[in-house]
Amino acid sequence: EAQVTQNPRYLITVTGKKLTVTCSQNMNHEYMSWYRQDPGLGLRQIYYSMNVEVTDKGDVPEGYKVSRKEKRNFPLILESPSPNQTSLYFCASSFSGFEKLFFGSGTQLSVL
Amino acid sequence: AQSVTQPDIHITVSEGASLELRCNYSYGATPYLFWYVQSPGQGLQLLLKYFSGDTLVQGIKGFEAEFKRSQSSFNLRKPSVHWSDAAEYFCAVGRQGAQKLVFGQGTRLTINP
């Protein structure tokens, strides 16, 4: 089944403790992206990747890192999480650009 | 800069009634426009998109949307809603050559039986 898989689904952590949210797609997509969803703000792009080893900042990249070492994986790294990063995170992928994005089920992150 | 406004945060309609969700965008050139739906606890799913051509586009699940350049709008419609349409709906705009979508704030749809 074609899908974008994010893990974990829920995560509670404390300020400053490094964490990684994984994202994997099995559709051989070139493009991958991370979004955060906050009430009243919709989805905002954090980072995106056009292909392996090619990443770029979205609208809200501060406090986040990404890497794209393999085509299928695009992990999101929070090296020192803070409470303002409490949010619902989505990974998405597509064959190219934003033409048709496939989304994962989301990761609800709480930073205490 | 691109922006998207969905004026209605929450809409309630009765099952079987018609639906229209509003979306206004701000962008200088011809935009790429999208509607996504997010069911509870799920990721987003593409309903329909407009790139060019016929301004009335058909999507999945019986939805359609009309691009009106003069009003900078891309409203989503459905003639008769079903209880399973209860979800959050997001309008989004992209531009050629860029690699990101800008999403609206979302409209939560509740269906009364």
CSV table of N, CA, C and O in Angstrom, one decimal, chain B residues 9-21 35-40 42-43 45-48 59-64 76-90 106-113:
chain,number,residue,atom,x,y,z
B,9,ILE,N,-14.3,29.8,10.3
B,9,ILE,CA,-13.5,28.9,11.1
B,9,ILE,C,-14.3,27.6,11.3
B,9,ILE,O,-13.8,26.5,11.2
B,10,HIS,N,-15.6,27.7,11.4
B,10,HIS,CA,-16.5,26.6,11.7
B,10,HIS,C,-17.8,26.8,11.0
B,10,HIS,O,-18.4,27.9,11.1
B,11,ILE,N,-18.3,25.7,10.3
B,11,ILE,CA,-19.6,25.8,9.6
B,11,ILE,C,-20.3,24.5,10.0
B,11,ILE,O,-19.7,23.4,10.1
B,12,THR,N,-21.6,24.7,10.3
B,12,THR,CA,-22.5,23.6,10.5
B,12,THR,C,-23.6,23.5,9.5
B,12,THR,O,-24.3,24.5,9.3
B,13,VAL,N,-23.8,22.4,8.9
B,13,VAL,CA,-24.9,22.2,7.9
B,13,VAL,C,-25.6,20.9,8.2
B,13,VAL,O,-25.0,20.0,8.9
B,14,SER,N,-26.8,20.8,7.8
B,14,SER,CA,-27.6,19.6,7.9
B,14,SER,C,-27.3,18.6,6.8
B,14,SER,O,-26.9,19.0,5.7
B,15,GLU,N,-27.3,17.3,7.2
B,15,GLU,CA,-27.1,16.3,6.2
B,15,GLU,C,-28.1,16.4,5.0
B,15,GLU,O,-29.3,16.7,5.3
B,16,GLY,N,-27.6,16.4,3.8
B,16,GLY,CA,-28.4,16.5,2.6
B,16,GLY,C,-28.4,18.0,2.1
B,16,GLY,O,-28.8,18.2,1.0
B,17,ALA,N,-28.0,18.9,2.9
B,17,ALA,CA,-28.0,20.3,2.5
B,17,ALA,C,-26.8,20.6,1.6
B,17,ALA,O,-25.8,19.8,1.6
B,18,SER,N,-26.8,21.7,0.9
B,18,SER,CA,-25.7,22.1,0.1
B,18,SER,C,-24.6,22.8,1.0
B,18,SER,O,-24.9,23.3,2.0
B,19,LEU,N,-23.4,22.8,0.4
B,19,LEU,CA,-22.3,23.3,1.2
B,19,LEU,C,-21.5,24.2,0.3
B,19,LEU,O,-21.2,23.9,-0.9
B,20,GLU,N,-21.0,25.3,0.8
B,20,GLU,CA,-20.0,26.2,0.2
B,20,GLU,C,-19.0,26.7,1.2
B,20,GLU,O,-19.4,27.3,2.2
B,21,LEU,N,-17.8,26.3,1.0
B,21,LEU,CA,-16.7,26.8,1.8
B,21,LEU,C,-15.9,27.8,1.1
B,21,LEU,O,-15.5,27.6,-0.1
B,35,TRP,N,-7.7,22.3,-2.7
B,35,TRP,CA,-8.4,22.0,-1.5
B,35,TRP,C,-8.0,20.6,-1.0
B,35,TRP,O,-8.0,19.7,-1.7
B,36,TYR,N,-7.7,20.6,0.3
B,36,TYR,CA,-7.4,19.4,1.0
B,36,TYR,C,-8.4,19.2,2.1
B,36,TYR,O,-9.0,20.1,2.7
B,37,VAL,N,-8.7,17.9,2.5
B,37,VAL,CA,-9.6,17.6,3.6
B,37,VAL,C,-8.8,16.7,4.6
B,37,VAL,O,-8.0,15.9,4.3
B,38,GLN,N,-9.1,17.0,5.9
B,38,GLN,CA,-8.4,16.3,7.0
B,38,GLN,C,-9.5,15.7,7.9
B,38,GLN,O,-10.2,16.4,8.6
B,39,SER,N,-9.6,14.4,7.8
B,39,SER,CA,-10.6,13.7,8.7
B,39,SER,C,-10.0,13.6,10.0
B,39,SER,O,-8.7,13.6,10.2
B,40,PRO,N,-10.8,13.5,11.1
B,40,PRO,CA,-10.2,13.4,12.5
B,40,PRO,C,-9.1,12.4,12.6
B,40,PRO,O,-9.3,11.2,12.2
B,42,GLN,N,-6.4,12.0,11.1
B,42,GLN,CA,-5.8,11.6,9.8
B,42,GLN,C,-4.9,12.7,9.2
B,42,GLN,O,-5.0,13.9,9.6
B,43,GLY,N,-4.1,12.4,8.2
B,43,GLY,CA,-3.4,13.4,7.5
B,43,GLY,C,-4.3,14.0,6.5
B,43,GLY,O,-5.5,13.7,6.4
B,45,GLN,N,-5.8,14.9,2.7
B,45,GLN,CA,-6.0,14.3,1.4
B,45,GLN,C,-6.4,15.3,0.4
B,45,GLN,O,-7.3,16.1,0.7
B,46,LEU,N,-5.9,15.2,-0.8
B,46,LEU,CA,-6.2,16.2,-1.8
B,46,LEU,C,-7.6,15.9,-2.4
B,46,LEU,O,-7.9,14.8,-2.8
B,47,LEU,N,-8.4,17.0,-2.4
B,47,LEU,CA,-9.8,16.9,-2.9
B,47,LEU,C,-9.8,17.3,-4.4
B,47,LEU,O,-10.4,16.6,-5.2
B,48,LEU,N,-9.1,18.4,-4.7
B,48,LEU,CA,-9.1,18.9,-6.1
B,48,LEU,C,-8.0,20.0,-6.2
B,48,LEU,O,-7.6,20.5,-5.2
B,59,GLY,N,-13.7,17.3,-8.2
B,59,GLY,CA,-12.7,16.6,-7.4
B,59,GLY,C,-13.4,15.3,-6.9
B,59,GLY,O,-14.4,14.8,-7.5
B,60,ILE,N,-12.7,14.7,-5.9
B,60,ILE,CA,-13.2,13.4,-5.4
B,60,ILE,C,-14.4,13.7,-4.4
B,60,ILE,O,-14.6,14.8,-4.0
B,61,LYS,N,-15.1,12.6,-4.1
B,61,LYS,CA,-16.1,12.7,-3.1
B,61,LYS,C,-17.3,13.6,-3.4
B,61,LYS,O,-18.0,14.1,-2.5
B,62,GLY,N,-17.4,13.9,-4.7
B,62,GLY,CA,-18.5,14.8,-5.1
B,62,GLY,C,-18.3,16.3,-5.0
B,62,GLY,O,-19.2,17.1,-5.1
B,63,PHE,N,-17.1,16.7,-4.6
B,63,PHE,CA,-16.8,18.1,-4.5
B,63,PHE,C,-16.4,18.8,-5.8
B,63,PHE,O,-15.9,18.1,-6.7
B,64,GLU,N,-16.7,20.1,-5.8
B,64,GLU,CA,-16.2,20.9,-7.0
B,64,GLU,C,-15.8,22.2,-6.4
B,64,GLU,O,-16.2,22.6,-5.3
B,76,LEU,N,-15.2,26.1,-2.4
B,76,LEU,CA,-15.5,24.7,-2.5
B,76,LEU,C,-17.0,24.4,-2.3
B,76,LEU,O,-17.6,25.0,-1.4
B,77,ARG,N,-17.5,23.6,-3.2
B,77,ARG,CA,-19.0,23.3,-3.1
B,77,ARG,C,-19.3,21.8,-3.1
B,77,ARG,O,-18.5,21.0,-3.7
B,78,LYS,N,-20.4,21.5,-2.6
B,78,LYS,CA,-21.0,20.2,-2.7
B,78,LYS,C,-22.5,20.3,-2.6
B,78,LYS,O,-23.0,20.9,-1.7
B,79,PRO,N,-23.2,19.7,-3.6
B,79,PRO,CA,-24.7,19.9,-3.6
B,79,PRO,C,-25.4,19.3,-2.4
B,79,PRO,O,-26.4,19.8,-2.0
B,80,SER,N,-24.9,18.2,-1.9
B,80,SER,CA,-25.6,17.5,-0.8
B,80,SER,C,-24.6,16.8,0.1
B,80,SER,O,-23.9,15.8,-0.4
B,81,VAL,N,-24.5,17.2,1.3
B,81,VAL,CA,-23.4,16.7,2.2
B,81,VAL,C,-23.9,15.4,2.9
B,81,VAL,O,-25.1,15.2,3.1
B,82,HIS,N,-22.9,14.6,3.2
B,82,HIS,CA,-23.1,13.4,3.9
B,82,HIS,C,-22.4,13.5,5.3
B,82,HIS,O,-21.5,14.2,5.4
B,83,TRP,N,-22.9,12.7,6.2
B,83,TRP,CA,-22.3,12.7,7.6
B,83,TRP,C,-20.8,12.5,7.5
B,83,TRP,O,-20.0,13.0,8.3
B,84,SER,N,-20.4,11.7,6.6
B,84,SER,CA,-18.9,11.4,6.5
B,84,SER,C,-18.1,12.6,6.0
B,84,SER,O,-16.9,12.5,5.9
B,85,ASP,N,-18.8,13.7,5.5
B,85,ASP,CA,-18.0,14.8,5.1
B,85,ASP,C,-17.5,15.7,6.3
B,85,ASP,O,-16.8,16.7,6.1
B,86,ALA,N,-18.0,15.4,7.5
B,86,ALA,CA,-17.5,16.1,8.6
B,86,ALA,C,-16.0,16.0,8.8
B,86,ALA,O,-15.4,14.9,8.8
B,87,ALA,N,-15.3,17.1,8.7
B,87,ALA,CA,-13.8,17.1,8.7
B,87,ALA,C,-13.4,18.6,8.7
B,87,ALA,O,-14.2,19.5,8.8
B,88,GLU,N,-12.1,18.7,8.6
B,88,GLU,CA,-11.5,20.1,8.5
B,88,GLU,C,-11.0,20.2,7.0
B,88,GLU,O,-10.4,19.3,6.5
B,89,TYR,N,-11.3,21.4,6.4
B,89,TYR,CA,-11.0,21.6,5.0
B,89,TYR,C,-10.0,22.8,4.9
B,89,TYR,O,-10.2,23.8,5.5
B,90,PHE,N,-9.0,22.5,4.1
B,90,PHE,CA,-7.9,23.5,3.9
B,90,PHE,C,-7.8,23.9,2.5
B,90,PHE,O,-7.7,23.1,1.6
B,106,GLY,N,-8.0,26.9,7.7
B,106,GLY,CA,-8.9,25.8,7.8
B,106,GLY,C,-10.3,26.1,8.2
B,106,GLY,O,-10.5,27.1,8.9
B,107,THR,N,-11.2,25.3,7.7
B,107,THR,CA,-12.7,25.5,8.1
B,107,THR,C,-13.1,24.1,8.6
B,107,THR,O,-13.0,23.1,7.9
B,108,ARG,N,-13.6,24.1,9.8
B,108,ARG,CA,-14.1,22.8,10.4
B,108,ARG,C,-15.6,22.7,10.0
B,108,ARG,O,-16.4,23.6,10.3
B,109,LEU,N,-15.9,21.6,9.4
B,109,LEU,CA,-17.3,21.3,9.0
B,109,LEU,C,-18.0,20.3,9.9
B,109,LEU,O,-17.4,19.2,10.1
B,110,THR,N,-19.1,20.7,10.5
B,110,THR,CA,-19.9,19.8,11.3
B,110,THR,C,-21.2,19.5,10.6
B,110,THR,O,-21.8,20.4,10.0
B,111,ILE,N,-21.6,18.2,10.6
B,111,ILE,CA,-22.9,17.8,9.9
B,111,ILE,C,-23.9,17.5,11.0
B,111,ILE,O,-23.7,16.6,11.8
B,112,ASN,N,-25.0,18.1,10.9
B,112,ASN,CA,-26.2,17.8,11.8
B,112,ASN,C,-27.0,16.7,11.1
B,112,ASN,O,-27.3,16.7,9.9
B,113,PRO,N,-27.4,15.7,11.9
B,113,PRO,CA,-28.2,14.6,11.3
B,113,PRO,C,-29.6,15.0,10.9
B,113,PRO,O,-30.1,16.1,11.3
